[in-house]
PDB file of N, CA and C in Angstrom:
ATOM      1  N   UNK N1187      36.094  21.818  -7.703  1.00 85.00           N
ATOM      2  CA  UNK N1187      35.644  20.769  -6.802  1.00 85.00           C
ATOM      3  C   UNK N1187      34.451  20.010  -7.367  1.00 85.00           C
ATOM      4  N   UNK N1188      33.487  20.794  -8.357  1.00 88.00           N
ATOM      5  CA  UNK N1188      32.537  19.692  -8.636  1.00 88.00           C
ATOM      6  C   UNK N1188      31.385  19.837  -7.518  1.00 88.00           C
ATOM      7  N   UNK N1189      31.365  20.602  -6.898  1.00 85.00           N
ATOM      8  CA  UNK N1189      30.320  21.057  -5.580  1.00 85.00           C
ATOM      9  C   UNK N1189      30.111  22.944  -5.767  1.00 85.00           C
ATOM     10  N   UNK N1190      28.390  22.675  -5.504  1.00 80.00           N
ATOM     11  CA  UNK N1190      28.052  24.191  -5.050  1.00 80.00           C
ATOM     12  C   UNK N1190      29.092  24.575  -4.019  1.00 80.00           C
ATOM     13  N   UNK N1191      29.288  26.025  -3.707  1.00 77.00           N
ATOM     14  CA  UNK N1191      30.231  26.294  -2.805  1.00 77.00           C
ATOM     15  C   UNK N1191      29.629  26.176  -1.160  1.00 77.00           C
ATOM     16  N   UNK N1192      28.346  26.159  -0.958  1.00 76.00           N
ATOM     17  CA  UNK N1192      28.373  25.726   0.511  1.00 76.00           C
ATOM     18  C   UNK N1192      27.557  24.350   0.545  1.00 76.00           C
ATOM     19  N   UNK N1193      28.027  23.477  -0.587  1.00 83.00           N
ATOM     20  CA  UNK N1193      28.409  22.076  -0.154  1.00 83.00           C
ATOM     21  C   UNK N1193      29.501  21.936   0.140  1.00 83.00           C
ATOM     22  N   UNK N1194      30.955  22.610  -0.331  1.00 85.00           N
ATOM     23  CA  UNK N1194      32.175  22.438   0.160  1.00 85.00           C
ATOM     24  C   UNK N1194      32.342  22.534   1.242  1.00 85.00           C
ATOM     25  N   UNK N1195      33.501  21.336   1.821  1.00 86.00           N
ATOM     26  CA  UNK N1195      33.403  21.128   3.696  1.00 86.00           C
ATOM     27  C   UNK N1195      34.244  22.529   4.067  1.00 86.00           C
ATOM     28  N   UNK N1196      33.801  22.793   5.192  1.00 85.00           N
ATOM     29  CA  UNK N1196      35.110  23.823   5.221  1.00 85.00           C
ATOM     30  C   UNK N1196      36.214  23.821   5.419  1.00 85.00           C
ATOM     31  N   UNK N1197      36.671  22.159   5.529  1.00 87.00           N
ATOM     32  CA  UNK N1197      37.690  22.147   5.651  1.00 87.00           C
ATOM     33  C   UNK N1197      38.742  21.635   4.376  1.00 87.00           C
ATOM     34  N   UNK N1198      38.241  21.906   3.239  1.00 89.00           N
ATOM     35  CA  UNK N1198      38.932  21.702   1.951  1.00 89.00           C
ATOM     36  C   UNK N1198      39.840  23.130   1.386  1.00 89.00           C
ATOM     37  N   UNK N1199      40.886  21.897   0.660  1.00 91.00           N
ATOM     38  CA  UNK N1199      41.601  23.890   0.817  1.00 91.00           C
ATOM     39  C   UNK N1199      41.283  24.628  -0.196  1.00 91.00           C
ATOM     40  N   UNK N1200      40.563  24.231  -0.860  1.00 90.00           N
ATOM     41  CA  UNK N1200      40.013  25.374  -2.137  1.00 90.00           C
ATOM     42  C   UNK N1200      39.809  26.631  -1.066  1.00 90.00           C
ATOM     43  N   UNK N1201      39.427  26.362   0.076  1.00 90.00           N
ATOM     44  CA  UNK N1201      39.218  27.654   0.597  1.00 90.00           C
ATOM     45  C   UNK N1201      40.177  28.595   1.083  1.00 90.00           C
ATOM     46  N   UNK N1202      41.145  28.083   1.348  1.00 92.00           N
ATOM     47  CA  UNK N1202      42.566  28.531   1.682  1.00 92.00           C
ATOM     48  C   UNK N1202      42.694  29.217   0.443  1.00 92.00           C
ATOM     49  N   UNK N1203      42.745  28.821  -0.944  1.00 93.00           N
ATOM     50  CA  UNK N1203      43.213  29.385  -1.885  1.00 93.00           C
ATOM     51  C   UNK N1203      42.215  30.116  -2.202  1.00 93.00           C
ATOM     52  N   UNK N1204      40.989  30.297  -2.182  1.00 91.00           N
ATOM     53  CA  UNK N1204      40.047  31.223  -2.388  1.00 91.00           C
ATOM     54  C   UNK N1204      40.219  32.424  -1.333  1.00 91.00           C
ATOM     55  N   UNK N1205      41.163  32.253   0.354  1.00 93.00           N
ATOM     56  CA  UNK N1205      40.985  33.508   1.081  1.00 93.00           C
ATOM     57  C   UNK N1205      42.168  34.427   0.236  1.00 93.00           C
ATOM     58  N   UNK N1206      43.431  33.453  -0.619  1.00 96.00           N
ATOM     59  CA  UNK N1206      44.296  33.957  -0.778  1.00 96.00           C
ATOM     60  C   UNK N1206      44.184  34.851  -1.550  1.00 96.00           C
ATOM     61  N   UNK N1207      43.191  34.501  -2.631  1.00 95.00           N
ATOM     62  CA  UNK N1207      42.984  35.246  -4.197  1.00 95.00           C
ATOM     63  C   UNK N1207      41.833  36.793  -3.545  1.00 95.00           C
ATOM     64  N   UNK N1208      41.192  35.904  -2.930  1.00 94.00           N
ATOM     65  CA  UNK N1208      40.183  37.569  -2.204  1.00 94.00           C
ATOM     66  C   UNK N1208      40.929  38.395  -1.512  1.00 94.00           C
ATOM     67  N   UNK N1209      41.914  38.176  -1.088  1.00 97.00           N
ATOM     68  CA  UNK N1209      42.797  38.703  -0.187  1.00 97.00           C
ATOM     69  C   UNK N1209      43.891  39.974  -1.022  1.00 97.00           C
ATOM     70  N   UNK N1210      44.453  39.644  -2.369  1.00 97.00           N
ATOM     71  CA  UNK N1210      44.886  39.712  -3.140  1.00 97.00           C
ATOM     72  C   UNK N1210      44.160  41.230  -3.850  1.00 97.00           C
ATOM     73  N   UNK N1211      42.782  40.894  -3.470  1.00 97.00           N
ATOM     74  CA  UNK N1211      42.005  41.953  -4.715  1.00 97.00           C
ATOM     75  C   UNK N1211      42.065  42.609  -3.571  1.00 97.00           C
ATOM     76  N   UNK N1212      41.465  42.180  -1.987  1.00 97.00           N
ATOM     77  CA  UNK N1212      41.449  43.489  -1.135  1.00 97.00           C
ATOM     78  C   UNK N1212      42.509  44.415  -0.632  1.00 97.00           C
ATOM     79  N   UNK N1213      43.394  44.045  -0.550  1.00 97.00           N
ATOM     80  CA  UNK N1213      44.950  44.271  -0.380  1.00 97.00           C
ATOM     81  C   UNK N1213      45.014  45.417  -1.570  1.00 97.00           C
ATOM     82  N   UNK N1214      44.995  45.382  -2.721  1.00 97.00           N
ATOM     83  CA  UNK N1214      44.602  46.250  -3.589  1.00 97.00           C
ATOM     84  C   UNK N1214      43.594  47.535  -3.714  1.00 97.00           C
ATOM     85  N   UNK N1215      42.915  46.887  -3.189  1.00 96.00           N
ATOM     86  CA  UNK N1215      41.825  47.642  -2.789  1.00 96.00           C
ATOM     87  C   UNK N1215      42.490  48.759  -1.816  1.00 96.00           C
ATOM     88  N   UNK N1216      42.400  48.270  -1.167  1.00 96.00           N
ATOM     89  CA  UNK N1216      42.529  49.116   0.134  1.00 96.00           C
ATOM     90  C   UNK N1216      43.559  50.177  -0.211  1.00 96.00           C
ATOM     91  N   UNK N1217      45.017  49.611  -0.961  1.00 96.00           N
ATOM     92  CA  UNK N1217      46.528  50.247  -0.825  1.00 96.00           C
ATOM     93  C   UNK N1217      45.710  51.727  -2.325  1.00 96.00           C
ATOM     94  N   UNK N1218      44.692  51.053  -2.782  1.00 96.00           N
ATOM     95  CA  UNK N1218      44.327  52.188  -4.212  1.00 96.00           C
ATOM     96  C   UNK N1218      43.502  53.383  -3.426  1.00 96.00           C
ATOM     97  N   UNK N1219      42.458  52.418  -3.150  1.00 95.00           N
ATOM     98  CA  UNK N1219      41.456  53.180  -2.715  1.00 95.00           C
ATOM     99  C   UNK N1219      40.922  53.649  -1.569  1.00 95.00           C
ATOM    100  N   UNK N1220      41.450  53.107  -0.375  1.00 93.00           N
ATOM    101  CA  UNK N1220      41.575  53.221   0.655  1.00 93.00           C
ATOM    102  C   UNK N1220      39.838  53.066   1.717  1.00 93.00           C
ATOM    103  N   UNK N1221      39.166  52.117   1.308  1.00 94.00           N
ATOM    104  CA  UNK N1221      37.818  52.293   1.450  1.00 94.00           C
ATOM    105  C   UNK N1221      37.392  52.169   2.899  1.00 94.00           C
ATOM    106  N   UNK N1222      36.348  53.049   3.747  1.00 92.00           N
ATOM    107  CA  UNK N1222      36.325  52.317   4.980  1.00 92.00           C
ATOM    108  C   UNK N1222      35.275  51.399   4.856  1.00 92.00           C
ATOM    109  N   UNK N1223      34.597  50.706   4.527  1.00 93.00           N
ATOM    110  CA  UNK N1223      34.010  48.964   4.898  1.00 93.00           C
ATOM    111  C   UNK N1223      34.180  48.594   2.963  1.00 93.00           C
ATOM    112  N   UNK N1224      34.592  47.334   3.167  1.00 93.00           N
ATOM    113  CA  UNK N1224      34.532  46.349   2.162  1.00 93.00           C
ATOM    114  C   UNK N1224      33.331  45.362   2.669  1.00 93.00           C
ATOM    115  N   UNK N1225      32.431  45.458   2.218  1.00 89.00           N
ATOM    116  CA  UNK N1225      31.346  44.048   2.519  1.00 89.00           C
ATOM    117  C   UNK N1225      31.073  43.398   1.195  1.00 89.00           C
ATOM    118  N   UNK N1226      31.490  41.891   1.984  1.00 87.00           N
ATOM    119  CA  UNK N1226      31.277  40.588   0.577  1.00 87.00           C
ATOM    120  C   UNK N1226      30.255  40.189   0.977  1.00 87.00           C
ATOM    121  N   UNK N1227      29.654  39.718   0.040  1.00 79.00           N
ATOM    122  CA  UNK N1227      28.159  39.053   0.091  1.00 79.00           C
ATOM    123  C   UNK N1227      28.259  37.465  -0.739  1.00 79.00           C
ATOM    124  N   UNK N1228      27.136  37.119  -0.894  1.00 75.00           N
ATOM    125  CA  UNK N1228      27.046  36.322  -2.371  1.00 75.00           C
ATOM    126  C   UNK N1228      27.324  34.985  -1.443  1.00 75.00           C
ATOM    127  N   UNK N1229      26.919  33.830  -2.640  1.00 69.00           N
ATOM    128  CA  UNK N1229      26.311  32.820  -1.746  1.00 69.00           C
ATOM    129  C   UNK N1229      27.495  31.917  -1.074  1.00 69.00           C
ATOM    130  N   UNK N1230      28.790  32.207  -1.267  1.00 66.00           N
ATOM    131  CA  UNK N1230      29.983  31.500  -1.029  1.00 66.00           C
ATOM    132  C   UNK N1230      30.552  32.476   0.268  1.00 66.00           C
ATOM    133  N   UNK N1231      30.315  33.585   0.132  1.00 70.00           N
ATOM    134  CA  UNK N1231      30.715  34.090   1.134  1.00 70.00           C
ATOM    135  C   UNK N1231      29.728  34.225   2.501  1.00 70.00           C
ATOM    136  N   UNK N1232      28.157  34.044   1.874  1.00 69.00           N
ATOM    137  CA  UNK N1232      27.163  34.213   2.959  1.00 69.00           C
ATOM    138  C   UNK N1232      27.393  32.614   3.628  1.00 69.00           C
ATOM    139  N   UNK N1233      27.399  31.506   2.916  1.00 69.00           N
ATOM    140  CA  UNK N1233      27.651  30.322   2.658  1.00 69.00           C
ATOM    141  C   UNK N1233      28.487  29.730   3.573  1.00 69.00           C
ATOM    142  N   UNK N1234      29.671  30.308   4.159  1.00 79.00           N
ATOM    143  CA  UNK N1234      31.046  29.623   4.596  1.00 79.00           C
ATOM    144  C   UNK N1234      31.457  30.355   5.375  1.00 79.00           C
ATOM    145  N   UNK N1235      31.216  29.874   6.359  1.00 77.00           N
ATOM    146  CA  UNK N1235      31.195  31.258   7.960  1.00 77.00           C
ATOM    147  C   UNK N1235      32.985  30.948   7.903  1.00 77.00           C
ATOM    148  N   UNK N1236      33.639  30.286   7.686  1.00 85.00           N
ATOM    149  CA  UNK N1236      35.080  30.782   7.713  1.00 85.00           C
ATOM    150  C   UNK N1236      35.257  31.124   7.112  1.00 85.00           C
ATOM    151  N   UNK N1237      35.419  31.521   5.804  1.00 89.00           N
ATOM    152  CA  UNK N1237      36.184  32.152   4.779  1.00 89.00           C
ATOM    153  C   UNK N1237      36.762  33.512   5.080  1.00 89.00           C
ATOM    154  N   UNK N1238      35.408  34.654   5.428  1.00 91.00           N
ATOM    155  CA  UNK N1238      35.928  35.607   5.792  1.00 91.00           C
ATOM    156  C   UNK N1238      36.764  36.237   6.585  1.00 91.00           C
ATOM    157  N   UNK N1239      37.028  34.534   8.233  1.00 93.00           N
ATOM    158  CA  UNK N1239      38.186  34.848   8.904  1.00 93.00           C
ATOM    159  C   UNK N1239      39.343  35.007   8.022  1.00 93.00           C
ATOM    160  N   UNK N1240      39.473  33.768   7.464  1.00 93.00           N
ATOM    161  CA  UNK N1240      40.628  33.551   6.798  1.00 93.00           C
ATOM    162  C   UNK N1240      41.160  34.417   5.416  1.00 93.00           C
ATOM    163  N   UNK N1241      39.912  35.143   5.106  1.00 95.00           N
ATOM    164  CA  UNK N1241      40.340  36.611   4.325  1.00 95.00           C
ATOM    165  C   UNK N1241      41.034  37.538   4.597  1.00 95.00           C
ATOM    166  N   UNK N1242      40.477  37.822   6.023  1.00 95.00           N
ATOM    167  CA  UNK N1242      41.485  38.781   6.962  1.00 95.00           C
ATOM    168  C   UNK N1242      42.803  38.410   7.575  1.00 95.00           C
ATOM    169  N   UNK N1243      42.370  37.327   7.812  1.00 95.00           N
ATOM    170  CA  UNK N1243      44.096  37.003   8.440  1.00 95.00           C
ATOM    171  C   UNK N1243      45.202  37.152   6.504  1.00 95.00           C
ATOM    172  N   UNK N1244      44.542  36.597   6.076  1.00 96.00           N
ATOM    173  CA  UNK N1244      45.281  36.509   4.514  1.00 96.00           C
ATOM    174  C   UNK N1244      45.642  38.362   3.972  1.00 96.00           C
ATOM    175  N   UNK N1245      44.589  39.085   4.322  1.00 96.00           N
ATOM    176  CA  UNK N1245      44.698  40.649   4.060  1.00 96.00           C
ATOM    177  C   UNK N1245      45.934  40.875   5.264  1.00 96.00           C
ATOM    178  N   UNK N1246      46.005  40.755   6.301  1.00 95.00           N
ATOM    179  CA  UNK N1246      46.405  41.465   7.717  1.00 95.00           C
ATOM    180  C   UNK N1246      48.414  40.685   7.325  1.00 95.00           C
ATOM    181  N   UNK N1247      48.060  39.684   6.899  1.00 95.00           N
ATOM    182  CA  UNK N1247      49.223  38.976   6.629  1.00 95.00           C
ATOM    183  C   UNK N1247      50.635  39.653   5.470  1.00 95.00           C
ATOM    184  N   UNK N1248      49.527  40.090   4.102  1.00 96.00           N
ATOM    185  CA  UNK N1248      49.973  40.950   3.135  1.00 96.00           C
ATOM    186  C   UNK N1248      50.388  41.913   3.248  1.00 96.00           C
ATOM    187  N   UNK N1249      49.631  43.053   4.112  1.00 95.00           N
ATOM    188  CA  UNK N1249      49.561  44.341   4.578  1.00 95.00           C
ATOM    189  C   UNK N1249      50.636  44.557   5.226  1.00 95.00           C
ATOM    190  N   UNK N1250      51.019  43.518   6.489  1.00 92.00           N
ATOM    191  CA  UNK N1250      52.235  43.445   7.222  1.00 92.00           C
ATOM    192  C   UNK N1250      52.580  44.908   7.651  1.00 92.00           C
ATOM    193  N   UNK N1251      50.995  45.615   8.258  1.00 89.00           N
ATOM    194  CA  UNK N1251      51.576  46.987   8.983  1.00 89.00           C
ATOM    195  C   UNK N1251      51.843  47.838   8.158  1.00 89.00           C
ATOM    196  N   UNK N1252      51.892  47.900   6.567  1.00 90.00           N
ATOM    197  CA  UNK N1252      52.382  48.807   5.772  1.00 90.00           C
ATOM    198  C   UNK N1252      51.053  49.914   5.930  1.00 90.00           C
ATOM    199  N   UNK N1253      50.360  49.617   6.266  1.00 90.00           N
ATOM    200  CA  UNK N1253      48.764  50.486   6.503  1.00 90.00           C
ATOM    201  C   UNK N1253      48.822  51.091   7.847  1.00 90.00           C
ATOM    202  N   UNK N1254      49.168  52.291   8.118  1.00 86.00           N
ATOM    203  CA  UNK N1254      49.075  52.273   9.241  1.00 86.00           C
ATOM    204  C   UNK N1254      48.072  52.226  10.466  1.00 86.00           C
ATOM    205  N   UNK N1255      47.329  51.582  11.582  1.00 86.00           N
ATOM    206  CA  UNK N1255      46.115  51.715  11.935  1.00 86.00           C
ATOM    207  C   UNK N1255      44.864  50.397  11.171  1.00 86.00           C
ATOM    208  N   UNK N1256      46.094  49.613  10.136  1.00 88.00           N
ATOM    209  CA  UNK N1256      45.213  48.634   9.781  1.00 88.00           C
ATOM    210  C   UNK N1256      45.701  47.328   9.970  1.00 88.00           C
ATOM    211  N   UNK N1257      45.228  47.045  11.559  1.00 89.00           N
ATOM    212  CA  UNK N1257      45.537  45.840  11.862  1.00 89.00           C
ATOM    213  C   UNK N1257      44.508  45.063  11.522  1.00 89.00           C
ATOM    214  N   UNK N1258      44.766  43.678  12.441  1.00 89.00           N
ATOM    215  CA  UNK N1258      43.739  42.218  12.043  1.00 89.00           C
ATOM    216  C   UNK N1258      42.309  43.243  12.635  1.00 89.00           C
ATOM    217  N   UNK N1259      42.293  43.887  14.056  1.00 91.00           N
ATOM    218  CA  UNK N1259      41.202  43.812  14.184  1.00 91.00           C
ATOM    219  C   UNK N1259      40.335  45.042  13.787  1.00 91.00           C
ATOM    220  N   UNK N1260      41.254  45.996  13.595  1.00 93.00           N
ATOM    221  CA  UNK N1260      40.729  47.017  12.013  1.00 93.00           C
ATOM    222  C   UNK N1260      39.887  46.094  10.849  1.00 93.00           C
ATOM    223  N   UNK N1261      40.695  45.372  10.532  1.00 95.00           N
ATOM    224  CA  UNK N1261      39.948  44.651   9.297  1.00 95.00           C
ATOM    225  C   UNK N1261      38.812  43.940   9.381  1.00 95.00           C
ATOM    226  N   UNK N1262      38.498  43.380  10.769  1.00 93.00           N
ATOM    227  CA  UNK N1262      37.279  42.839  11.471  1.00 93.00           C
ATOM    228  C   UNK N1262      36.276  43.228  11.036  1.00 93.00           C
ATOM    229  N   UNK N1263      36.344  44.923  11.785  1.00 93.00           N
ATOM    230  CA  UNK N1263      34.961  45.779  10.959  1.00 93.00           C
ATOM    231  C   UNK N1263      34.865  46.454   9.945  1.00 93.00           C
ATOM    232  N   UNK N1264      36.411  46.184   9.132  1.00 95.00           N
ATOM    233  CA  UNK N1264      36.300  46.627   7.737  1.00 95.00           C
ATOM    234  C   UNK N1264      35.642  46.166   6.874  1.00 95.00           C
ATOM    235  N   UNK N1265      36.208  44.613   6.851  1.00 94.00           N
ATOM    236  CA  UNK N1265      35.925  43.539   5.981  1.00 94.00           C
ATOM    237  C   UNK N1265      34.942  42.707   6.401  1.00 94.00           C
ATOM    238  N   UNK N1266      33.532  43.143   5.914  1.00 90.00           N
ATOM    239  CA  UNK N1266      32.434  42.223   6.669  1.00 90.00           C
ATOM    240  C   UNK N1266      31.357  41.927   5.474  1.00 90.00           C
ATOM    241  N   UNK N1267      30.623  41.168   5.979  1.00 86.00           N
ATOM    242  CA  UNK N1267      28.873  40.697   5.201  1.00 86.00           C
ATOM    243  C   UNK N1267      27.984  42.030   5.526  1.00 86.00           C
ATOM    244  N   UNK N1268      27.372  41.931   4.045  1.00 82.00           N
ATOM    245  CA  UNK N1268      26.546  43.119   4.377  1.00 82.00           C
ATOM    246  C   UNK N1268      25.216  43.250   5.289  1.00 82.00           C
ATOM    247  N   UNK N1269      24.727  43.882   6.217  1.00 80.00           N
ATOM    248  CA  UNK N1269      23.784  43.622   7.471  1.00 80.00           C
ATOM    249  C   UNK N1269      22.753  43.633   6.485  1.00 80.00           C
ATOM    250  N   UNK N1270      22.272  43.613   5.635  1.00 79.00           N
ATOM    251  CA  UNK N1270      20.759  42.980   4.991  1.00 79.00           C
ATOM    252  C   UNK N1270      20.951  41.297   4.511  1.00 79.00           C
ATOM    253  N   UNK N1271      22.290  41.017   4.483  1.00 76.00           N
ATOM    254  CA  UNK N1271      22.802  39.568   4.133  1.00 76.00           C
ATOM    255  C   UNK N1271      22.050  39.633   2.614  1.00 76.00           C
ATOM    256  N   UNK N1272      21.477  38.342   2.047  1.00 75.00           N
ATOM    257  CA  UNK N1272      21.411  38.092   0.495  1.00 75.00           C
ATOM    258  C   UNK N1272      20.118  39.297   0.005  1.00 75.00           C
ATOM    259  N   UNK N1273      19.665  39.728   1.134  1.00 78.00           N
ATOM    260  CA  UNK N1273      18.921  41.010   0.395  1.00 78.00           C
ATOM    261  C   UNK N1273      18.823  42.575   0.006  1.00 78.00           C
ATOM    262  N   UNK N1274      20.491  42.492   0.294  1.00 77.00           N
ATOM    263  CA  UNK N1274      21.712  43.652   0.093  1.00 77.00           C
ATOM    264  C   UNK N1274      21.529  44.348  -1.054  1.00 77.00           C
ATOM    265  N   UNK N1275      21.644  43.145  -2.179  1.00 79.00           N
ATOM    266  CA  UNK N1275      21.846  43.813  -3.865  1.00 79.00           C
ATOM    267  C   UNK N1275      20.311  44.692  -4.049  1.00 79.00           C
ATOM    268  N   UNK N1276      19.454  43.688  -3.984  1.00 84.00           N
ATOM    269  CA  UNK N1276      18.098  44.371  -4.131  1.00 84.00           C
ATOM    270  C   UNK N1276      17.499  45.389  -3.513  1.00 84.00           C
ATOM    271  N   UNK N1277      17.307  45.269  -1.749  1.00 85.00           N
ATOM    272  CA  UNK N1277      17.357  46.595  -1.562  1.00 85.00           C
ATOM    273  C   UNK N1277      18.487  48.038  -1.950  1.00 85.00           C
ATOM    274  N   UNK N1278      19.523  47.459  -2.371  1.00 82.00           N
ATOM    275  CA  UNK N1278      20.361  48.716  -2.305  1.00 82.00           C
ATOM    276  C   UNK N1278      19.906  49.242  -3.658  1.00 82.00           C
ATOM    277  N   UNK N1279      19.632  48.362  -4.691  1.00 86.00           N
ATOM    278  CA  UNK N1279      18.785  49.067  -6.086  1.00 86.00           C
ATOM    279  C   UNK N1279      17.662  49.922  -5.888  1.00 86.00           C
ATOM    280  N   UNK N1280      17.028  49.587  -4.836  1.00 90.00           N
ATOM    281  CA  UNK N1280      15.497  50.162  -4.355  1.00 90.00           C
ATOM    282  C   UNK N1280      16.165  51.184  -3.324  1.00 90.00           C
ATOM    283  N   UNK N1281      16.962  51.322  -2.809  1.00 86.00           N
ATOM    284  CA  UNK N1281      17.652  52.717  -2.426  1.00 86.00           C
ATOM    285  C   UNK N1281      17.933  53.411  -3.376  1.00 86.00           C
ATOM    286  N   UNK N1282      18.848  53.140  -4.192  1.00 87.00           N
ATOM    287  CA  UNK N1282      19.375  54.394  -5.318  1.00 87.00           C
ATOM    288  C   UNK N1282      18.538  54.683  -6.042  1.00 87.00           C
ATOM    289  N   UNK N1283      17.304  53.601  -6.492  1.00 90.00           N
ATOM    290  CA  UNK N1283      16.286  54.355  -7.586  1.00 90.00           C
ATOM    291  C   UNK N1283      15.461  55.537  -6.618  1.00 90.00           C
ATOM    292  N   UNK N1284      15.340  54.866  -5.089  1.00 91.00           N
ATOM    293  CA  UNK N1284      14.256  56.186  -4.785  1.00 91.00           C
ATOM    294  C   UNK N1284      14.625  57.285  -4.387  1.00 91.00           C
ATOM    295  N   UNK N1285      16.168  57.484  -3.891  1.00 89.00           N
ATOM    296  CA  UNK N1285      17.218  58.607  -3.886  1.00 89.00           C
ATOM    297  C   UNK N1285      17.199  59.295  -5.350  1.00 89.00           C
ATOM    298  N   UNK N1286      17.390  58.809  -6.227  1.00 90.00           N
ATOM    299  CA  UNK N1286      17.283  59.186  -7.643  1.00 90.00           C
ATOM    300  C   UNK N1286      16.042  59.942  -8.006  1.00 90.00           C
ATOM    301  N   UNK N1287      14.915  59.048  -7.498  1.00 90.00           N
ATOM    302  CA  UNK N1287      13.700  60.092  -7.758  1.00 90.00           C
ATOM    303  C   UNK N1287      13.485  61.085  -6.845  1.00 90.00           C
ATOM    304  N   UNK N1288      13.521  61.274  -5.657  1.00 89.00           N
ATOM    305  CA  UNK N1288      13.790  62.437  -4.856  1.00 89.00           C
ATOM    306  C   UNK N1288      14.928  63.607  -5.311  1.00 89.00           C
ATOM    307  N   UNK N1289      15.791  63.011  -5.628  1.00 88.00           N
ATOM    308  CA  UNK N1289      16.918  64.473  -5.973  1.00 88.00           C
ATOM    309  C   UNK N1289      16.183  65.067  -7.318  1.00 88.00           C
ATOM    310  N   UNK N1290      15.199  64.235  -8.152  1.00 85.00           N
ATOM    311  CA  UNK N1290      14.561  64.488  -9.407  1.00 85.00           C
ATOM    312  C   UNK N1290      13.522  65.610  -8.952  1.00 85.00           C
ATOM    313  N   UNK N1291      13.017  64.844  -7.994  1.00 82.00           N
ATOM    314  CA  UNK N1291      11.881  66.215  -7.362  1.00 82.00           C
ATOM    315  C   UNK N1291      12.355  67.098  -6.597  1.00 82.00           C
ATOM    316  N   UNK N1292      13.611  67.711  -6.430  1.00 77.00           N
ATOM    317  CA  UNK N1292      13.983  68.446  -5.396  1.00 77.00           C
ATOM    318  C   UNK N1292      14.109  69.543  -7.149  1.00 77.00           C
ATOM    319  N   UNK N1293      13.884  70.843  -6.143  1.00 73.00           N
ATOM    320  CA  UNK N1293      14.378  72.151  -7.460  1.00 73.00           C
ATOM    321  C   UNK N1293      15.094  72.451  -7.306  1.00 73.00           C
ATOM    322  N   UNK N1294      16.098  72.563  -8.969  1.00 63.00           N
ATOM    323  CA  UNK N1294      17.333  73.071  -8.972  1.00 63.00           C
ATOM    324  C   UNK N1294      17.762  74.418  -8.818  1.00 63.00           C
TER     325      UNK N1294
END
């Protein structure tokens, strides 16, 4: 498009094809690994308050019930933004380093 992603209107269909391709990896996701929460972050997804509907309907669409127990509104609170929003990555580094140094000071 030639635009940051939340200059894009939301109503352009790059986004349609962007729920399709995310949809694609989670669908995967899920059928491999079976995870309970997927949270997207990052500035296209914090960015574009629809996308993530249209992720799920695009996941819920694929899935077609082959999951059992994983309907649209399963995926609601599966597939979400992470509750620190863009300060997710960083604190979660500053979690694992100080978990890391605590299990360091605990005796083996």
């Amino acid at each position: 498009t030639g635009l940051r992603g939340d200059l894009i209107p939301v109503d352009h269909p790059v986004w349609a094809r962007m729920a399709a391709e995310m949809a694609e990896l989670l669908v995967n996701l899920i059928l491999i690994a079976s995870p309970g929460q997927i949270l997207i972050g990052g500035g296209v997804a914090m960015g574009q308050a629809g996308l993530l509907p249209k992720v799920r309907d695009a996941v819920a669409e694929r899935l077609n019930g082959y999951v059992l127990g994983m309907d649209r509104e399963a995926l609601d609170s599966m597939i979400r933004t992470p509750a620190l929003g863009d300060d997710a990555g960083p604190l979660g580094a500053i979690a694992l380093g100080l978990d890391a140094l605590a299990a360091e000071k605990q005796p083996a």
